[in-house]
Amino acid sequence: MVEVGPGQRALFEEAGIPLYEEVLAAGGLAEDDPRIAADGPLHAAYALLVDLGLLGLDPRTKRWVAVDPTAATSQVVTPLGQRGAELLAESSAWARTFGALSQAWRRAPQPAAGPITEVRGDAIDPFIAAVVADAETELLTAQPQVGRNSGSLAKAAERDVRALERGVRMRTLYQHAARRSSITHKYVATVTERGAEVRTLDEFFNRMIVVDRMVAIIPGREGHSVAIAIREPSLVAYLVDVFERHWERGRPFSNNESSMLRDIAAEQRAMTIRMLIEGHADPVSAKRLGVSPRTYAGYVADLKEEFEAQTRFQLGYTMGQRGVSGHERP
């Protein structure tokens, strides 16, 4: 078997194939052709063709002639396919082995890495995927950011569907603004078909994933470039309690009754009022509502029209005069 790799294939495509076609068209190549000499420009391509069995020397004419590539194909492609199959099998075996170790490690009362682990950068997504892949009973997720792209949501859907098909129970919380996102609707439809529950809430909350009530993953203080994995039982229990309190107040994503939609609109209006009264900048307020700054500006414009105000100062003054605080019940 000829050892080949990306370098040999590039040489074969760039110089080997044109040389082979030239030999084929000319009926042969002189053995003493200076281009294939040790210092010639085509020596490397010529040597590769000989190694692959695509050129053979005719002892009668002392010329290199083209050989049927079928034999060379079996020499190169078949062994590569076998190696690929062996590597896939070995990869699957290692994955199963590490999966068993991961489960044992998470169940240990005091993991070797301690109750809190920091994961950074490109390692975050594979880490989350591995933890979710080992879920056995329950997934709790809070996803406040609406602006997730279709690619990340598609990967999340594949990952979560696999968990659901294993019988894992899944509950997810979004902000109300997620109801405006078509890609989020697609994701929700995919997971709810397999038994997941999804609700939305007006309040801002941070991202969180809890697996089997044993591992909680939250963002680090630097933002979403750092993830913190928590395995300390009391901290995980506290985060689960926070999730449950939010869940009880959430509204089912699939419920589109007009009365509920009116309540959601009222809750978003009330939160916009609270953001204005507290004096937050528009980008901060938009993030807390889970909408774009442009959408948030539209909410403020609606309030100006409702209270017949020309400026935000007039809006604040009028709401103050009327005792509006943003905490009124719809």
Tab-separated table of C-alpha atoms in Angstrom:
chain	number	residue	atom	x	y	z
A	1	MET	CA	0.000	0.000	0.000
A	2	VAL	CA	1.276	3.490	-0.918
A	3	GLU	CA	1.203	5.960	1.983
A	4	VAL	CA	-0.735	8.995	0.796
A	5	GLY	CA	-2.134	12.125	2.404
A	6	PRO	CA	-3.293	15.651	1.583
A	7	GLY	CA	0.166	16.676	0.340
A	8	GLN	CA	0.408	13.805	-2.133
A	9	ARG	CA	-3.139	14.395	-3.322
A	10	ALA	CA	-2.428	18.095	-3.964
A	11	LEU	CA	0.703	17.187	-5.943
A	12	PHE	CA	-1.266	14.547	-7.860
A	13	GLU	CA	-4.033	17.002	-8.768
A	14	GLU	CA	-1.734	19.900	-9.691
A	15	ALA	CA	1.085	18.143	-11.553
A	16	GLY	CA	0.519	14.397	-11.588
A	17	ILE	CA	-2.721	14.351	-13.568
A	18	PRO	CA	-1.440	16.713	-16.328
A	19	LEU	CA	1.745	14.591	-16.670
A	20	TYR	CA	-0.274	11.354	-16.818
A	21	GLU	CA	-2.551	12.810	-19.502
A	22	GLU	CA	0.492	13.978	-21.490
A	23	VAL	CA	2.042	10.496	-21.368
A	24	LEU	CA	-1.287	8.953	-22.339
A	25	ALA	CA	-1.709	11.305	-25.323
A	26	ALA	CA	1.878	10.933	-26.536
A	27	GLY	CA	1.947	7.169	-26.155
A	28	GLY	CA	4.814	7.299	-23.681
A	29	LEU	CA	7.563	9.390	-22.067
A	30	ALA	CA	11.273	8.918	-22.735
A	31	GLU	CA	13.152	7.431	-19.802
A	32	ASP	CA	15.823	10.117	-20.138
A	33	ASP	CA	13.397	13.060	-20.417
A	34	PRO	CA	15.195	15.876	-18.518
A	35	ARG	CA	11.957	17.053	-16.907
A	36	ILE	CA	11.704	13.866	-14.808
A	37	ALA	CA	15.376	13.753	-13.866
A	38	ALA	CA	16.233	14.070	-10.166
A	39	ASP	CA	16.576	17.831	-10.495
A	40	GLY	CA	13.822	18.256	-13.108
A	41	PRO	CA	10.621	20.261	-12.565
A	42	LEU	CA	8.376	17.198	-12.970
A	43	HIS	CA	10.430	14.737	-10.939
A	44	ALA	CA	8.133	14.782	-7.874
A	45	ALA	CA	4.992	14.271	-9.966
A	46	TYR	CA	6.714	11.547	-12.004
A	47	ALA	CA	7.909	9.710	-8.863
A	48	LEU	CA	4.401	9.847	-7.375
A	49	LEU	CA	2.855	8.407	-10.546
A	50	VAL	CA	5.383	5.566	-10.500
A	51	ASP	CA	4.696	4.881	-6.794
A	52	LEU	CA	0.963	4.818	-7.480
A	53	GLY	CA	1.444	2.382	-10.337
A	54	LEU	CA	0.131	4.809	-12.938
A	55	LEU	CA	3.356	4.766	-14.983
A	56	GLY	CA	5.188	1.631	-16.039
A	57	LEU	CA	8.497	1.294	-17.903
A	58	ASP	CA	8.328	-0.581	-21.223
A	59	PRO	CA	11.644	-2.498	-21.357
A	60	ARG	CA	11.500	-2.765	-25.139
A	61	THR	CA	11.113	0.928	-25.899
A	62	LYS	CA	12.696	2.350	-22.709
A	63	ARG	CA	9.705	4.616	-22.367
A	64	TRP	CA	7.338	5.229	-19.486
A	65	VAL	CA	3.791	4.374	-20.498
A	66	ALA	CA	0.412	5.068	-18.821
A	67	VAL	CA	-1.193	2.224	-16.866
A	68	ASP	CA	-4.918	1.632	-16.323
A	69	PRO	CA	-5.786	3.652	-13.158
A	70	THR	CA	-8.236	0.999	-11.913
A	71	ALA	CA	-5.484	-0.959	-10.179
A	72	ALA	CA	-4.074	2.211	-8.591
A	73	THR	CA	-7.522	3.163	-7.347
A	74	SER	CA	-7.842	-0.089	-5.436
A	75	GLN	CA	-4.356	0.398	-3.980
A	76	VAL	CA	-5.140	3.867	-2.625
A	77	VAL	CA	-8.881	4.301	-2.091
A	78	THR	CA	-9.746	0.903	-0.617
A	79	PRO	CA	-7.104	1.034	2.162
A	80	LEU	CA	-8.109	4.614	2.984
A	81	GLY	CA	-11.744	3.557	3.310
A	82	GLN	CA	-10.731	0.712	5.604
A	83	ARG	CA	-8.635	3.054	7.736
A	84	GLY	CA	-11.554	5.499	7.898
A	85	ALA	CA	-13.933	2.781	9.081
A	86	GLU	CA	-11.417	1.621	11.685
A	87	LEU	CA	-10.942	5.195	12.940
A	88	LEU	CA	-14.717	5.734	13.191
A	89	ALA	CA	-15.124	2.528	15.161
A	90	GLU	CA	-12.244	3.449	17.444
A	91	SER	CA	-13.666	6.959	17.905
A	92	SER	CA	-17.054	5.531	18.911
A	93	ALA	CA	-15.397	3.157	21.372
A	94	TRP	CA	-13.455	6.019	22.991
A	95	ALA	CA	-16.616	8.135	23.165
A	96	ARG	CA	-18.466	5.338	25.008
A	97	THR	CA	-15.561	4.911	27.397
A	98	PHE	CA	-15.323	8.617	28.191
A	99	GLY	CA	-19.113	8.806	28.515
A	100	ALA	CA	-19.043	6.204	31.286
A	101	LEU	CA	-16.214	8.081	33.022
A	102	SER	CA	-18.116	11.390	32.734
A	103	GLN	CA	-21.183	9.915	34.424
A	104	ALA	CA	-19.073	8.488	37.255
A	105	TRP	CA	-17.244	11.802	37.678
A	106	ARG	CA	-20.439	13.846	37.867
A	107	ARG	CA	-21.940	11.507	40.426
A	108	ALA	CA	-18.919	11.643	42.708
A	109	PRO	CA	-19.681	13.647	45.905
A	110	GLN	CA	-16.527	15.752	45.470
A	111	PRO	CA	-15.400	15.863	41.816
A	112	ALA	CA	-11.652	16.030	41.286
A	113	ALA	CA	-11.941	19.442	39.621
A	114	GLY	CA	-13.981	20.803	42.515
A	115	PRO	CA	-17.619	21.868	42.760
A	116	ILE	CA	-17.157	24.781	40.318
A	117	THR	CA	-15.469	24.521	36.909
A	118	GLU	CA	-14.700	27.335	34.474
A	119	VAL	CA	-14.945	26.675	30.727
A	120	ARG	CA	-13.790	29.248	28.181
A	121	GLY	CA	-14.196	30.143	24.517
A	122	ASP	CA	-14.517	27.440	21.900
A	123	ALA	CA	-14.594	24.738	24.574
A	124	ILE	CA	-18.022	25.874	25.844
A	125	ASP	CA	-20.274	24.400	23.133
A	126	PRO	CA	-18.608	20.955	23.125
A	127	PHE	CA	-18.729	20.949	26.935
A	128	ILE	CA	-22.455	21.736	27.002
A	129	ALA	CA	-23.128	19.168	24.284
A	130	ALA	CA	-21.290	16.500	26.276
A	131	VAL	CA	-23.135	17.304	29.520
A	132	VAL	CA	-26.539	17.326	27.811
A	133	ALA	CA	-25.704	14.097	25.988
A	134	ASP	CA	-25.306	12.401	29.369
A	135	ALA	CA	-28.637	13.691	30.762
A	136	GLU	CA	-30.813	10.863	32.036
A	137	THR	CA	-33.932	12.418	33.597
A	138	GLU	CA	-34.345	16.194	33.224
A	139	LEU	CA	-33.160	19.322	31.433
A	140	LEU	CA	-34.058	22.806	32.665
A	141	THR	CA	-32.985	25.670	30.399
A	142	ALA	CA	-33.412	29.439	30.525
A	143	GLN	CA	-32.658	31.283	27.287
A	144	PRO	CA	-33.096	35.052	27.611
A	145	GLN	CA	-31.377	36.038	24.381
A	146	VAL	CA	-33.701	36.056	21.373
A	147	GLY	CA	-30.963	36.861	18.868
A	148	ARG	CA	-29.641	33.327	18.536
A	149	ASN	CA	-28.850	32.545	14.923
A	150	SER	CA	-30.463	29.740	12.972
A	151	GLY	CA	-27.262	27.686	12.975
A	152	SER	CA	-26.904	27.606	16.758
A	153	LEU	CA	-30.617	26.870	17.205
A	154	ALA	CA	-30.442	24.032	14.678
A	155	LYS	CA	-27.541	22.464	16.605
A	156	ALA	CA	-29.443	22.960	19.865
A	157	ALA	CA	-32.523	21.312	18.348
A	158	GLU	CA	-30.521	18.235	17.277
A	159	ARG	CA	-28.912	17.979	20.706
A	160	ASP	CA	-32.182	18.434	22.601
A	161	VAL	CA	-34.160	16.072	20.370
A	162	ARG	CA	-31.650	13.310	21.076
A	163	ALA	CA	-32.142	13.893	24.809
A	164	LEU	CA	-35.936	13.906	24.479
A	165	GLU	CA	-35.881	10.694	22.493
A	166	ARG	CA	-33.951	9.089	25.361
A	167	GLY	CA	-36.873	9.947	27.629
A	168	VAL	CA	-35.372	13.050	29.235
A	169	ARG	CA	-37.969	15.579	30.424
A	170	MET	CA	-37.225	19.116	29.211
A	171	ARG	CA	-38.560	22.525	30.235
A	172	THR	CA	-37.369	25.795	28.659
A	173	LEU	CA	-38.006	29.429	29.569
A	174	TYR	CA	-37.777	32.317	27.097
A	175	GLN	CA	-38.667	35.959	27.379
A	176	HIS	CA	-41.948	37.088	25.812
A	177	ALA	CA	-39.985	38.657	22.946
A	178	ALA	CA	-39.051	35.162	21.724
A	179	ARG	CA	-42.600	34.849	20.394
A	180	ARG	CA	-41.626	37.296	17.627
A	181	SER	CA	-38.725	35.145	16.397
A	182	SER	CA	-39.477	32.783	13.505
A	183	ILE	CA	-36.368	30.647	14.122
A	184	THR	CA	-37.323	30.293	17.788
A	185	HIS	CA	-40.819	29.208	16.732
A	186	LYS	CA	-39.240	26.542	14.525
A	187	TYR	CA	-37.050	25.290	17.363
A	188	VAL	CA	-39.973	25.238	19.810
A	189	ALA	CA	-42.141	23.317	17.342
A	190	THR	CA	-39.380	20.732	16.905
A	191	VAL	CA	-38.847	20.056	20.615
A	192	THR	CA	-42.483	20.312	21.738
A	193	GLU	CA	-43.450	17.650	19.198
A	194	ARG	CA	-41.265	15.324	21.244
A	195	GLY	CA	-42.622	16.302	24.633
A	196	ALA	CA	-40.681	19.393	25.708
A	197	GLU	CA	-42.475	22.237	27.508
A	198	VAL	CA	-41.718	25.881	26.688
A	199	ARG	CA	-42.944	29.009	28.465
A	200	THR	CA	-42.207	32.719	28.229
A	201	LEU	CA	-41.815	35.380	30.897
A	202	ASP	CA	-41.679	39.178	30.929
A	203	GLU	CA	-38.762	39.526	33.354
A	204	PHE	CA	-35.105	39.498	32.447
A	205	PHE	CA	-33.114	36.467	33.576
A	206	ASN	CA	-29.714	35.079	32.702
A	207	ARG	CA	-28.955	31.984	30.681
A	208	MET	CA	-28.891	28.726	32.601
A	209	ILE	CA	-28.875	24.983	31.932
A	210	VAL	CA	-29.485	22.439	34.697
A	211	VAL	CA	-28.896	18.741	33.948
A	212	ASP	CA	-30.509	16.088	36.168
A	213	ARG	CA	-30.457	18.620	39.053
A	214	MET	CA	-26.801	17.711	39.450
A	215	VAL	CA	-24.981	20.139	37.151
A	216	ALA	CA	-25.877	23.793	36.486
A	217	ILE	CA	-24.193	25.836	33.759
A	218	ILE	CA	-24.362	29.645	33.894
A	219	PRO	CA	-22.406	32.462	32.193
A	220	GLY	CA	-19.299	33.853	33.878
A	221	ARG	CA	-19.139	37.495	34.878
A	222	GLU	CA	-17.126	38.244	31.712
A	223	GLY	CA	-20.168	37.296	29.621
A	224	HIS	CA	-20.930	34.383	27.338
A	225	SER	CA	-17.254	33.802	26.529
A	226	VAL	CA	-16.986	32.039	29.896
A	227	ALA	CA	-19.254	29.330	31.308
A	228	ILE	CA	-19.351	28.221	34.914
A	229	ALA	CA	-20.303	24.604	35.644
A	230	ILE	CA	-21.618	24.180	39.191
A	231	ARG	CA	-21.844	20.796	40.870
A	232	GLU	CA	-22.206	21.871	44.500
A	233	PRO	CA	-25.604	20.371	45.510
A	234	SER	CA	-26.831	23.354	47.555
A	235	LEU	CA	-26.032	25.860	44.809
A	236	VAL	CA	-27.652	23.669	42.169
A	237	ALA	CA	-30.756	23.281	44.353
A	238	TYR	CA	-30.925	27.064	44.786
A	239	LEU	CA	-30.741	27.641	41.020
A	240	VAL	CA	-33.435	25.015	40.445
A	241	ASP	CA	-35.666	26.824	42.951
A	242	VAL	CA	-35.122	30.119	41.080
A	243	PHE	CA	-36.058	28.383	37.823
A	244	GLU	CA	-39.202	26.844	39.335
A	245	ARG	CA	-40.407	30.223	40.628
A	246	HIS	CA	-39.981	31.746	37.180
A	247	TRP	CA	-41.580	28.707	35.551
A	248	GLU	CA	-44.727	29.046	37.640
A	249	ARG	CA	-45.161	32.616	36.390
A	250	GLY	CA	-44.406	31.767	32.761
A	251	ARG	CA	-47.014	31.523	30.008
A	252	PRO	CA	-47.130	28.521	27.634
A	253	PHE	CA	-45.404	29.292	24.339
A	254	SER	CA	-48.027	27.380	22.377
A	255	ASN	CA	-50.932	29.344	23.865
A	256	ASN	CA	-52.026	32.034	21.376
A	257	GLU	CA	-55.366	32.946	22.881
A	258	SER	CA	-56.161	36.642	22.460
A	259	SER	CA	-56.618	37.176	26.199
A	260	MET	CA	-53.150	35.800	26.966
A	261	LEU	CA	-51.554	37.800	24.154
A	262	ARG	CA	-53.126	40.935	25.604
A	263	ASP	CA	-51.682	40.079	29.007
A	264	ILE	CA	-48.234	39.550	27.465
A	265	ALA	CA	-48.429	42.929	25.710
A	266	ALA	CA	-49.445	44.521	29.032
A	267	GLU	CA	-46.505	42.885	30.824
A	268	GLN	CA	-44.034	44.129	28.211
A	269	ARG	CA	-45.553	47.611	28.459
A	270	ALA	CA	-45.180	47.547	32.239
A	271	MET	CA	-41.562	46.469	32.032
A	272	THR	CA	-40.815	49.233	29.512
A	273	ILE	CA	-42.270	51.723	31.994
A	274	ARG	CA	-40.076	50.330	34.768
A	275	MET	CA	-36.991	50.603	32.569
A	276	LEU	CA	-37.815	54.262	31.814
A	277	ILE	CA	-38.482	55.132	35.435
A	278	GLU	CA	-35.266	53.446	36.576
A	279	GLY	CA	-33.332	55.458	33.980
A	280	HIS	CA	-31.641	52.642	32.105
A	281	ALA	CA	-29.986	53.358	28.755
A	282	ASP	CA	-31.864	52.073	25.714
A	283	PRO	CA	-29.399	49.225	24.916
A	284	VAL	CA	-29.627	47.982	28.511
A	285	SER	CA	-33.418	48.236	28.544
A	286	ALA	CA	-33.687	46.473	25.175
A	287	LYS	CA	-31.496	43.628	26.405
A	288	ARG	CA	-33.579	43.218	29.550
A	289	LEU	CA	-36.743	42.982	27.475
A	290	GLY	CA	-35.045	40.616	25.049
A	291	VAL	CA	-35.645	42.874	22.021
A	292	SER	CA	-33.555	44.972	19.667
A	293	PRO	CA	-32.913	48.657	20.515
A	294	ARG	CA	-35.107	49.581	17.540
A	295	THR	CA	-38.033	47.549	18.884
A	296	TYR	CA	-37.548	49.052	22.335
A	297	ALA	CA	-37.629	52.546	20.813
A	298	GLY	CA	-40.968	51.558	19.263
A	299	TYR	CA	-42.292	50.598	22.714
A	300	VAL	CA	-41.267	54.025	24.056
A	301	ALA	CA	-42.913	55.748	21.077
A	302	ASP	CA	-46.149	53.876	21.837
A	303	LEU	CA	-46.030	55.116	25.426
A	304	LYS	CA	-45.481	58.710	24.259
A	305	GLU	CA	-48.539	58.422	22.069
A	306	GLU	CA	-50.583	56.829	24.853
A	307	PHE	CA	-49.731	59.576	27.358
A	308	GLU	CA	-49.727	62.361	24.734
A	309	ALA	CA	-46.112	63.294	25.449
A	310	GLN	CA	-43.655	64.866	23.019
A	311	THR	CA	-40.453	64.028	24.895
A	312	ARG	CA	-39.296	61.411	27.347
A	313	PHE	CA	-39.169	64.062	30.055
A	314	GLN	CA	-42.826	64.879	29.447
A	315	LEU	CA	-43.582	61.147	29.401
A	316	GLY	CA	-41.908	60.617	32.760
A	317	TYR	CA	-43.608	63.654	34.277
A	318	THR	CA	-47.057	62.596	33.047
A	319	MET	CA	-46.636	59.031	34.304
A	320	GLY	CA	-45.496	60.409	37.664
A	321	GLN	CA	-48.513	62.693	37.891
A	322	ARG	CA	-50.812	59.757	37.211
A	323	GLY	CA	-49.020	57.458	39.655
A	324	VAL	CA	-47.911	55.011	36.953
A	325	SER	CA	-45.058	52.822	38.203
A	326	GLY	CA	-45.046	49.800	35.924
A	327	HIS	CA	-46.065	47.529	38.793
A	328	GLU	CA	-49.799	47.798	38.217
A	329	ARG	CA	-51.641	44.571	37.460
A	330	PRO	CA	-52.834	44.274	33.859
